[in-house]
PDB file of C-alpha atoms in Angstrom:
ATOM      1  CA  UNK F 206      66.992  61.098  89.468  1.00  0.00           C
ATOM      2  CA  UNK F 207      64.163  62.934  91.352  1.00  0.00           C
ATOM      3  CA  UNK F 208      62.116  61.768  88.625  1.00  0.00           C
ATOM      4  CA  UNK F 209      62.950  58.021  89.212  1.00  0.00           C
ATOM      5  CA  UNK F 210      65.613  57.450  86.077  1.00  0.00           C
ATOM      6  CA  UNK F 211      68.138  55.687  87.053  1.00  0.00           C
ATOM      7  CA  UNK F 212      71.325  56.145  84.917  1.00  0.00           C
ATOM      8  CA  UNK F 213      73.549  52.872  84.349  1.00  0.00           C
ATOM      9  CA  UNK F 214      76.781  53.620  82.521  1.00  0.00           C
ATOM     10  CA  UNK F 215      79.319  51.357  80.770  1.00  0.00           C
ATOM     11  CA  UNK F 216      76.478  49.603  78.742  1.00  0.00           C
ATOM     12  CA  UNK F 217      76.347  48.912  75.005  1.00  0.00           C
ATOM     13  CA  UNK F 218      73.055  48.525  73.440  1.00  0.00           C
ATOM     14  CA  UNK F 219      72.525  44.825  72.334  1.00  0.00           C
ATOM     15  CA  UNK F 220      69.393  44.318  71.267  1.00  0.00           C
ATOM     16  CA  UNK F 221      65.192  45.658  71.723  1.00  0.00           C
ATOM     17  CA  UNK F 222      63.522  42.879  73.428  1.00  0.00           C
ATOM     18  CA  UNK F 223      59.895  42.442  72.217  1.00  0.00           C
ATOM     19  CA  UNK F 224      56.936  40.011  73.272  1.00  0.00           C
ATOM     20  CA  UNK F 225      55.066  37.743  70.541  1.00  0.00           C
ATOM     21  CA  UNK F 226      52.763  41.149  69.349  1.00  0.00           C
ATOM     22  CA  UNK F 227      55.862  43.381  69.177  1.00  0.00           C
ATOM     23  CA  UNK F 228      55.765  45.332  72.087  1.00  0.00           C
ATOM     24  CA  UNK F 229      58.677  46.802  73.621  1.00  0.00           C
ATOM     25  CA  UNK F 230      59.482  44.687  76.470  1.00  0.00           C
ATOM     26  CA  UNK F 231      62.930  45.939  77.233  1.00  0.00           C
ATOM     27  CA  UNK F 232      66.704  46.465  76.433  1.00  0.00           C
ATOM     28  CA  UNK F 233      69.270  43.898  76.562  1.00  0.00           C
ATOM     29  CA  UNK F 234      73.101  45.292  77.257  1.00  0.00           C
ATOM     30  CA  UNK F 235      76.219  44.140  77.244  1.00  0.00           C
ATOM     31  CA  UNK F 236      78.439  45.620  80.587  1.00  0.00           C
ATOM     32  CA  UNK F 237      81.848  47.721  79.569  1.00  0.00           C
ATOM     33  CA  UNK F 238      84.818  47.672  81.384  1.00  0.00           C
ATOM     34  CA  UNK F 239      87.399  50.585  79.902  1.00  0.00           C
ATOM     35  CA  UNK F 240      85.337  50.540  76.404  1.00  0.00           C
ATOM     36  CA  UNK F 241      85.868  46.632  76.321  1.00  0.00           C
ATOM     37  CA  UNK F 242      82.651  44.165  76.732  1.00  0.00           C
ATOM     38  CA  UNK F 243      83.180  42.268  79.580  1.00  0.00           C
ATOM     39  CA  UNK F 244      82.320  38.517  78.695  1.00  0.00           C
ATOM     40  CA  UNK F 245      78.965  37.176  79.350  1.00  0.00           C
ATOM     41  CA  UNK F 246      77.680  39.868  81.370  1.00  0.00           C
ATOM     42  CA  UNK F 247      74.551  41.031  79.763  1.00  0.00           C
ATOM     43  CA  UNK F 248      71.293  42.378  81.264  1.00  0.00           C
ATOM     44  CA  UNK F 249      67.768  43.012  80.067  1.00  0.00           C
ATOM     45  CA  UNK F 250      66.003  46.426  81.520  1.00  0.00           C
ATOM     46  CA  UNK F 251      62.937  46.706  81.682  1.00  0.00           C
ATOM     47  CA  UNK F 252      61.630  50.223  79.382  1.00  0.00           C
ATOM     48  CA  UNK F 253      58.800  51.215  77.930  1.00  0.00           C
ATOM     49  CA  UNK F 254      60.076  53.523  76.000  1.00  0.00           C
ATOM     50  CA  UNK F 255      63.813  53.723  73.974  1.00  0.00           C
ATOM     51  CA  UNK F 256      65.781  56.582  73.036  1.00  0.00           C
ATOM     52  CA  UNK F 257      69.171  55.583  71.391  1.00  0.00           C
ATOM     53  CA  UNK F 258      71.970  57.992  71.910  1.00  0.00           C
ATOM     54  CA  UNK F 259      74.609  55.841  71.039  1.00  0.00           C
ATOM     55  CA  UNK F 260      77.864  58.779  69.769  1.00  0.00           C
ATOM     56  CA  UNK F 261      79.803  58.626  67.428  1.00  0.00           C
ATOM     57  CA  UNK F 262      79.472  54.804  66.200  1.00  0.00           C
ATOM     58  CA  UNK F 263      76.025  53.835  63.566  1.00  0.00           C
ATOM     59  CA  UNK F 264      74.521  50.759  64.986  1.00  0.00           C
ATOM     60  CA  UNK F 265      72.671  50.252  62.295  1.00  0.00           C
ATOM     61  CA  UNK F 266      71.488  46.387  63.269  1.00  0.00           C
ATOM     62  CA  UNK F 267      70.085  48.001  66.731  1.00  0.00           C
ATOM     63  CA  UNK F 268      67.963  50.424  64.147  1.00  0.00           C
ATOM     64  CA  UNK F 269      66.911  47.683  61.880  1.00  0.00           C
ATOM     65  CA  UNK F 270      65.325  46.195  65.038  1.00  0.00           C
ATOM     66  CA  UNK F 271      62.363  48.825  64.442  1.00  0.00           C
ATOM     67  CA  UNK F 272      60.343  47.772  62.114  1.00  0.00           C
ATOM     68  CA  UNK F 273      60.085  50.945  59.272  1.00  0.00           C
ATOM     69  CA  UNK F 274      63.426  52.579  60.217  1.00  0.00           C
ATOM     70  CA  UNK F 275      65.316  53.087  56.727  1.00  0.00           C
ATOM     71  CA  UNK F 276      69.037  53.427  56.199  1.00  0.00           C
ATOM     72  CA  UNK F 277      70.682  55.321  52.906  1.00  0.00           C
ATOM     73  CA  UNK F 278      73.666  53.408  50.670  1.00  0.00           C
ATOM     74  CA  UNK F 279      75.795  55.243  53.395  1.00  0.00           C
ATOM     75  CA  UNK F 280      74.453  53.621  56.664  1.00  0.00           C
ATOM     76  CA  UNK F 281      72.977  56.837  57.725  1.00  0.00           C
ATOM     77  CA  UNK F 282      69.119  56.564  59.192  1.00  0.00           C
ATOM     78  CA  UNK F 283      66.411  58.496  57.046  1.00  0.00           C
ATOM     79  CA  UNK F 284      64.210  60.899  58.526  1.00  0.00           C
ATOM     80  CA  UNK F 285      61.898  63.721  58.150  1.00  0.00           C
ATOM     81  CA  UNK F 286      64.519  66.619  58.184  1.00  0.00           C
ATOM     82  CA  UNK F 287      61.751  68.808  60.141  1.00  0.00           C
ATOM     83  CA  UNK F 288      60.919  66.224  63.000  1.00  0.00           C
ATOM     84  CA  UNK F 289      63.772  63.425  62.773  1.00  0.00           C
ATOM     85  CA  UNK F 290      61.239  60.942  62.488  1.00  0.00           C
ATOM     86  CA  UNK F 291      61.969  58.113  61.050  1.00  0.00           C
ATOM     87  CA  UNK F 292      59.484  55.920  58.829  1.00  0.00           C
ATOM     88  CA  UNK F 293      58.503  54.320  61.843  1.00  0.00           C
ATOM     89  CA  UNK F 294      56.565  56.719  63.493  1.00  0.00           C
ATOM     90  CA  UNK F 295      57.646  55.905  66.910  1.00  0.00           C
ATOM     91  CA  UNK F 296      61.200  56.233  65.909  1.00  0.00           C
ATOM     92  CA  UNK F 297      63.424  59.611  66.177  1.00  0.00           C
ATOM     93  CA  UNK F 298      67.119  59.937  65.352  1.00  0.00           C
ATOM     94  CA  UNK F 299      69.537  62.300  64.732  1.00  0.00           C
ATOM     95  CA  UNK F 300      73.073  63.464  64.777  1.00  0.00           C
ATOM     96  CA  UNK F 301      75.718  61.132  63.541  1.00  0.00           C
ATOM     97  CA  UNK F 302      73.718  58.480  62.087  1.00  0.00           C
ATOM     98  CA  UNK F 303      71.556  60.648  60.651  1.00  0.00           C
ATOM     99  CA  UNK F 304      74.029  62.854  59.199  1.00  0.00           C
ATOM    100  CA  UNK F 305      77.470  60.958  59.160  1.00  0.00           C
ATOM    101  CA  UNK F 306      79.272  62.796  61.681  1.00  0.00           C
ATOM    102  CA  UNK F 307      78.930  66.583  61.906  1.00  0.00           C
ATOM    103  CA  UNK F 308      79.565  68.863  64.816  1.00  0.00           C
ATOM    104  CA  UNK F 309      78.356  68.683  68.782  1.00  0.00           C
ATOM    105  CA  UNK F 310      75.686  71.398  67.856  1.00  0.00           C
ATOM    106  CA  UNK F 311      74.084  69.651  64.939  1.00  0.00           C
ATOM    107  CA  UNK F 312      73.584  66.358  67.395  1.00  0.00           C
ATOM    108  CA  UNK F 313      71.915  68.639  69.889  1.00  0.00           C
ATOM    109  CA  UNK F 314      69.630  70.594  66.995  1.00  0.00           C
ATOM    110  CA  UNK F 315      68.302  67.284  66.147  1.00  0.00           C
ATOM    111  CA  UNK F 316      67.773  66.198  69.672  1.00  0.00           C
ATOM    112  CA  UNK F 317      65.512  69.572  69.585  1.00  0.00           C
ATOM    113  CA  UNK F 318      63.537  69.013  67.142  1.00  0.00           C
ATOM    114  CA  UNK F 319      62.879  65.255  68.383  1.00  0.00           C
ATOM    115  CA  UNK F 320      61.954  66.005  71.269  1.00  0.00           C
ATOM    116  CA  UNK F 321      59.648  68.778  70.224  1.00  0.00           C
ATOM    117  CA  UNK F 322      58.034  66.355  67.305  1.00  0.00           C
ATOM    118  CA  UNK F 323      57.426  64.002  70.184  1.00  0.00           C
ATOM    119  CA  UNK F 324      55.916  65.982  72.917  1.00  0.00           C
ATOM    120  CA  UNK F 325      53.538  67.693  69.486  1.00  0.00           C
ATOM    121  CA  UNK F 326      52.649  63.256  69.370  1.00  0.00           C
ATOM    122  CA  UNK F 327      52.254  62.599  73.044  1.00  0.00           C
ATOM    123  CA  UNK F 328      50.180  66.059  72.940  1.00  0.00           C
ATOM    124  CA  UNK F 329      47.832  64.973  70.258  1.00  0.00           C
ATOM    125  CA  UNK F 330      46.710  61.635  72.305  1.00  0.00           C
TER     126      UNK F 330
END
């Protein structure tokens, strides 16, 4: 928060909101009440940058919004094992939809090596 992120909770991913060239505009969600969508009360925030961490369900349509992200006969996203980069090279993912629902510890591996194959990316600009 001393960084200026604000943190809204009981939201459910919708949908990546894009302009007419593709560029990430923002993220449109869908307000919870007690894990239940509460009727017609979405919101679109303004990001420039996304980073799903969405537990233990595979929203696979919300990945297929990213042009180049691939998904196996299983539903799981494909990635570079070393990196968790997806085909789309501004796409990461890891832990359950990645690997189909493994332990706490594998989640948080792969959120390690994202976020080192993405600071090596921003680095090399």
């Amino acid at each position: 928060r001393t960084e200026g992120v604000r943190l809204l909770e009981n939201r459910q991913p919708v949908r990546i909101v894009r302009d007419e060239q593709g560029e990430l505009l923002g993220l449109e969600v869908q307000k919870m009440k007690d894990k239940r969508p509460v009727t017609g009360a979405f919101e679109v925030i303004p990001v420039d940058l996304v980073a799903m961490a969405i537990g233990q369900s595979r929203l696979t349509g919300l990945a297929a919004a990213f042009g180049g992200v691939a998904v196996d006969a299983k539903g799981r996203v494909v990635v570079d094992p070393a990196t968790c980069r997806t085909g789309n090279p501004k796409v990461y993912a890891g832990g359950d939809c990645v690997n189909g629902g493994k332990e706490v510890v594998n989640a948080a591996q792969h959120g390690k090596l994202a976020a080192m194959a993405m600071h090596a990316a921003f680095a090399a600009k």
